[in-house]
Short mmCIF file of N, CA and C in Angstrom, two decimals:
data_model
loop_
_atom_site.label_atom_id
_atom_site.label_comp_id
_atom_site.label_asym_id
_atom_site.label_seq_id
_atom_site.Cartn_x
_atom_site.Cartn_y
_atom_site.Cartn_z
N MET A 1384 -66.46 -45.95 -88.69
CA MET A 1384 -67.47 -44.94 -88.88
C MET A 1384 -68.56 -45.15 -87.84
N GLU A 1385 -68.96 -44.09 -87.24
CA GLU A 1385 -69.98 -44.17 -86.20
C GLU A 1385 -71.14 -43.28 -86.59
N ILE A 1386 -72.35 -43.83 -86.58
CA ILE A 1386 -73.55 -43.07 -86.90
C ILE A 1386 -74.49 -43.11 -85.71
N LYS A 1387 -74.87 -41.94 -85.22
CA LYS A 1387 -75.80 -41.86 -84.10
C LYS A 1387 -77.08 -41.24 -84.61
N ARG A 1388 -78.19 -41.88 -84.34
CA ARG A 1388 -79.49 -41.35 -84.74
C ARG A 1388 -80.34 -41.14 -83.50
N PRO A 1389 -81.20 -40.14 -83.53
CA PRO A 1389 -82.07 -39.91 -82.38
C PRO A 1389 -83.10 -41.02 -82.25
N ALA A 1390 -83.63 -41.18 -81.06
CA ALA A 1390 -84.64 -42.21 -80.82
C ALA A 1390 -85.95 -41.88 -81.51
N SER A 1391 -86.22 -40.60 -81.71
CA SER A 1391 -87.47 -40.21 -82.38
C SER A 1391 -87.38 -40.47 -83.88
N ALA A 1392 -88.50 -40.30 -84.57
CA ALA A 1392 -88.55 -40.53 -86.01
C ALA A 1392 -88.02 -39.35 -86.80
N ASP A 1393 -87.66 -38.26 -86.12
CA ASP A 1393 -87.15 -37.08 -86.80
C ASP A 1393 -85.76 -37.36 -87.35
N CYS A 1394 -85.60 -37.21 -88.65
CA CYS A 1394 -84.31 -37.49 -89.28
C CYS A 1394 -83.72 -36.25 -89.92
N SER A 1395 -84.02 -35.08 -89.41
CA SER A 1395 -83.44 -33.87 -89.96
C SER A 1395 -81.95 -33.83 -89.64
N ASN A 1396 -81.20 -33.08 -90.41
CA ASN A 1396 -79.75 -33.03 -90.24
C ASN A 1396 -79.32 -32.50 -88.89
N GLU A 1397 -80.13 -31.66 -88.26
CA GLU A 1397 -79.74 -31.08 -86.98
C GLU A 1397 -79.67 -32.14 -85.88
N ASN A 1398 -80.45 -33.22 -86.00
CA ASN A 1398 -80.49 -34.22 -84.94
C ASN A 1398 -79.61 -35.43 -85.20
N ASN A 1399 -79.01 -35.52 -86.37
CA ASN A 1399 -78.16 -36.66 -86.70
C ASN A 1399 -76.70 -36.27 -86.56
N THR A 1400 -75.91 -37.18 -86.06
CA THR A 1400 -74.48 -36.98 -85.96
C THR A 1400 -73.78 -38.08 -86.73
N ILE A 1401 -72.93 -37.70 -87.65
CA ILE A 1401 -72.15 -38.69 -88.39
C ILE A 1401 -70.69 -38.38 -88.14
N THR A 1402 -69.99 -39.35 -87.61
CA THR A 1402 -68.57 -39.22 -87.35
C THR A 1402 -67.83 -40.24 -88.18
N MET A 1403 -66.89 -39.79 -88.99
CA MET A 1403 -66.12 -40.70 -89.82
C MET A 1403 -64.65 -40.56 -89.47
N SER A 1404 -64.00 -41.67 -89.30
CA SER A 1404 -62.57 -41.62 -89.05
C SER A 1404 -61.85 -41.86 -90.36
N HIS A 1405 -60.77 -41.15 -90.56
CA HIS A 1405 -60.00 -41.26 -91.79
C HIS A 1405 -58.70 -42.01 -91.50
N PRO A 1406 -58.28 -42.87 -92.42
CA PRO A 1406 -57.02 -43.57 -92.21
C PRO A 1406 -55.85 -42.60 -92.26
N SER A 1407 -54.80 -42.97 -91.64
CA SER A 1407 -53.60 -42.15 -91.64
C SER A 1407 -53.07 -42.00 -93.06
N ILE A 1408 -52.52 -40.85 -93.36
CA ILE A 1408 -51.95 -40.62 -94.68
C ILE A 1408 -50.78 -41.57 -94.92
N GLU A 1409 -50.13 -41.99 -93.85
CA GLU A 1409 -48.98 -42.87 -93.98
C GLU A 1409 -49.35 -44.31 -94.31
N THR A 1410 -50.63 -44.65 -94.29
CA THR A 1410 -51.06 -46.00 -94.59
C THR A 1410 -50.75 -46.33 -96.04
N GLU A 1411 -50.13 -47.48 -96.26
CA GLU A 1411 -49.77 -47.87 -97.62
C GLU A 1411 -50.97 -48.46 -98.34
N THR A 1412 -51.05 -48.20 -99.63
CA THR A 1412 -52.08 -48.79 -100.46
C THR A 1412 -51.72 -50.25 -100.71
N PRO A 1413 -52.67 -51.16 -100.56
CA PRO A 1413 -52.36 -52.57 -100.81
C PRO A 1413 -51.93 -52.78 -102.26
N TYR A 1414 -50.99 -53.66 -102.46
CA TYR A 1414 -50.47 -53.95 -103.79
C TYR A 1414 -51.38 -54.93 -104.51
N LEU A 1415 -51.73 -54.63 -105.74
CA LEU A 1415 -52.53 -55.51 -106.58
C LEU A 1415 -51.66 -55.88 -107.78
N PRO A 1416 -51.38 -57.16 -107.97
CA PRO A 1416 -50.53 -57.56 -109.10
C PRO A 1416 -51.11 -57.06 -110.43
N SER A 1417 -50.24 -56.64 -111.32
CA SER A 1417 -50.69 -56.06 -112.58
C SER A 1417 -51.51 -57.04 -113.41
N GLU A 1418 -51.23 -58.34 -113.31
CA GLU A 1418 -52.00 -59.33 -114.07
C GLU A 1418 -53.47 -59.31 -113.64
N ILE A 1419 -53.70 -59.18 -112.35
CA ILE A 1419 -55.08 -59.13 -111.84
C ILE A 1419 -55.74 -57.83 -112.27
N LEU A 1420 -55.02 -56.74 -112.17
CA LEU A 1420 -55.57 -55.45 -112.60
C LEU A 1420 -55.93 -55.48 -114.07
N PHE A 1421 -55.08 -56.02 -114.92
CA PHE A 1421 -55.37 -56.10 -116.35
C PHE A 1421 -56.57 -57.00 -116.63
N ASN A 1422 -56.73 -58.06 -115.86
CA ASN A 1422 -57.91 -58.92 -116.03
C ASN A 1422 -59.19 -58.18 -115.66
N ILE A 1423 -59.14 -57.41 -114.59
CA ILE A 1423 -60.30 -56.62 -114.17
C ILE A 1423 -60.65 -55.60 -115.25
N ILE A 1424 -59.64 -54.89 -115.72
CA ILE A 1424 -59.87 -53.86 -116.74
C ILE A 1424 -60.38 -54.49 -118.03
N ASN A 1425 -59.81 -55.61 -118.41
CA ASN A 1425 -60.25 -56.30 -119.62
C ASN A 1425 -61.71 -56.73 -119.50
N HIS A 1426 -62.08 -57.21 -118.34
CA HIS A 1426 -63.46 -57.63 -118.10
C HIS A 1426 -64.44 -56.46 -118.20
N LEU A 1427 -63.98 -55.28 -117.83
CA LEU A 1427 -64.84 -54.09 -117.82
C LEU A 1427 -64.64 -53.19 -119.04
N SER A 1428 -63.92 -53.66 -120.03
CA SER A 1428 -63.52 -52.79 -121.15
C SER A 1428 -64.68 -52.14 -121.89
N GLU A 1429 -65.84 -52.76 -121.92
CA GLU A 1429 -67.00 -52.18 -122.61
C GLU A 1429 -67.87 -51.33 -121.70
N ASP A 1430 -67.61 -51.36 -120.41
CA ASP A 1430 -68.42 -50.62 -119.44
C ASP A 1430 -67.71 -49.31 -119.09
N LYS A 1431 -67.87 -48.30 -119.93
CA LYS A 1431 -67.14 -47.04 -119.77
C LYS A 1431 -67.45 -46.31 -118.46
N PRO A 1432 -68.69 -46.25 -117.99
CA PRO A 1432 -68.93 -45.58 -116.71
C PRO A 1432 -68.20 -46.24 -115.54
N THR A 1433 -68.14 -47.56 -115.54
CA THR A 1433 -67.43 -48.25 -114.46
C THR A 1433 -65.93 -48.03 -114.58
N LEU A 1434 -65.41 -48.05 -115.80
CA LEU A 1434 -63.99 -47.77 -115.99
C LEU A 1434 -63.65 -46.36 -115.53
N CYS A 1435 -64.53 -45.43 -115.80
CA CYS A 1435 -64.32 -44.06 -115.36
C CYS A 1435 -64.26 -43.99 -113.84
N SER A 1436 -65.16 -44.67 -113.17
CA SER A 1436 -65.15 -44.71 -111.70
C SER A 1436 -63.89 -45.39 -111.18
N LEU A 1437 -63.52 -46.47 -111.82
CA LEU A 1437 -62.32 -47.20 -111.41
C LEU A 1437 -61.06 -46.36 -111.59
N SER A 1438 -61.05 -45.50 -112.58
CA SER A 1438 -59.88 -44.66 -112.83
C SER A 1438 -59.63 -43.67 -111.70
N LEU A 1439 -60.62 -43.45 -110.85
CA LEU A 1439 -60.48 -42.52 -109.73
C LEU A 1439 -59.88 -43.16 -108.49
N VAL A 1440 -59.62 -44.45 -108.54
CA VAL A 1440 -59.13 -45.18 -107.36
C VAL A 1440 -57.70 -44.79 -107.02
N SER A 1441 -56.84 -44.74 -108.01
CA SER A 1441 -55.44 -44.38 -107.76
C SER A 1441 -54.81 -43.84 -109.03
N ARG A 1442 -53.67 -43.20 -108.89
CA ARG A 1442 -52.99 -42.65 -110.06
C ARG A 1442 -52.51 -43.74 -111.00
N SER A 1443 -52.01 -44.83 -110.46
CA SER A 1443 -51.51 -45.89 -111.33
C SER A 1443 -52.64 -46.54 -112.12
N ILE A 1444 -53.79 -46.73 -111.49
CA ILE A 1444 -54.93 -47.29 -112.21
C ILE A 1444 -55.44 -46.27 -113.24
N ASN A 1445 -55.44 -45.01 -112.87
CA ASN A 1445 -55.86 -43.97 -113.81
C ASN A 1445 -54.97 -43.95 -115.04
N THR A 1446 -53.68 -44.09 -114.85
CA THR A 1446 -52.73 -44.10 -115.96
C THR A 1446 -53.00 -45.26 -116.90
N THR A 1447 -53.42 -46.38 -116.35
CA THR A 1447 -53.70 -47.56 -117.16
C THR A 1447 -55.03 -47.43 -117.90
N ILE A 1448 -56.03 -46.87 -117.25
CA ILE A 1448 -57.39 -46.85 -117.81
C ILE A 1448 -57.64 -45.68 -118.76
N THR A 1449 -57.01 -44.56 -118.55
CA THR A 1449 -57.30 -43.36 -119.35
C THR A 1449 -57.20 -43.60 -120.86
N PRO A 1450 -56.18 -44.28 -121.36
CA PRO A 1450 -56.16 -44.54 -122.81
C PRO A 1450 -57.37 -45.34 -123.30
N LEU A 1451 -57.86 -46.24 -122.47
CA LEU A 1451 -59.05 -47.02 -122.87
C LEU A 1451 -60.29 -46.14 -122.94
N LEU A 1452 -60.38 -45.18 -122.05
CA LEU A 1452 -61.55 -44.30 -122.04
C LEU A 1452 -61.57 -43.39 -123.27
N TRP A 1453 -60.40 -43.06 -123.80
CA TRP A 1453 -60.32 -42.15 -124.93
C TRP A 1453 -60.00 -42.87 -126.24
N SER A 1454 -60.07 -44.19 -126.25
CA SER A 1454 -59.71 -44.93 -127.46
C SER A 1454 -60.74 -44.80 -128.57
N THR A 1455 -61.98 -44.54 -128.22
CA THR A 1455 -63.05 -44.41 -129.21
C THR A 1455 -63.73 -43.06 -129.02
N LEU A 1456 -63.81 -42.34 -130.10
CA LEU A 1456 -64.46 -41.04 -130.08
C LEU A 1456 -65.71 -41.12 -130.95
N ARG A 1457 -66.84 -40.81 -130.39
CA ARG A 1457 -68.10 -40.84 -131.13
C ARG A 1457 -68.64 -39.42 -131.24
N LEU A 1458 -68.90 -39.01 -132.45
CA LEU A 1458 -69.46 -37.69 -132.70
C LEU A 1458 -70.88 -37.85 -133.19
N SER A 1459 -71.75 -37.01 -132.71
CA SER A 1459 -73.14 -37.05 -133.16
C SER A 1459 -73.61 -35.63 -133.42
N PRO A 1460 -74.55 -35.48 -134.36
CA PRO A 1460 -75.06 -34.12 -134.63
C PRO A 1460 -75.90 -33.62 -133.47
N PHE A 1461 -75.98 -32.33 -133.36
CA PHE A 1461 -76.77 -31.74 -132.28
C PHE A 1461 -78.22 -31.95 -132.48
#
């Protein structure tokens, strides 16, 4: 990622250039052993916002985490 900023103090969007390179679609996702993944998920089991964010990492992680996110349903009056 390359970020170029002007020499002046002006930081408006017109003067900033942000260039991001994207990895090739053919790049393989690194393998994470399931034991390590389960330990991470177990450690975060009470932190629902973090689990929700983690579920967006990959389909396999999402498949594992989604049941945990929906395991408890809390209803409250309006």
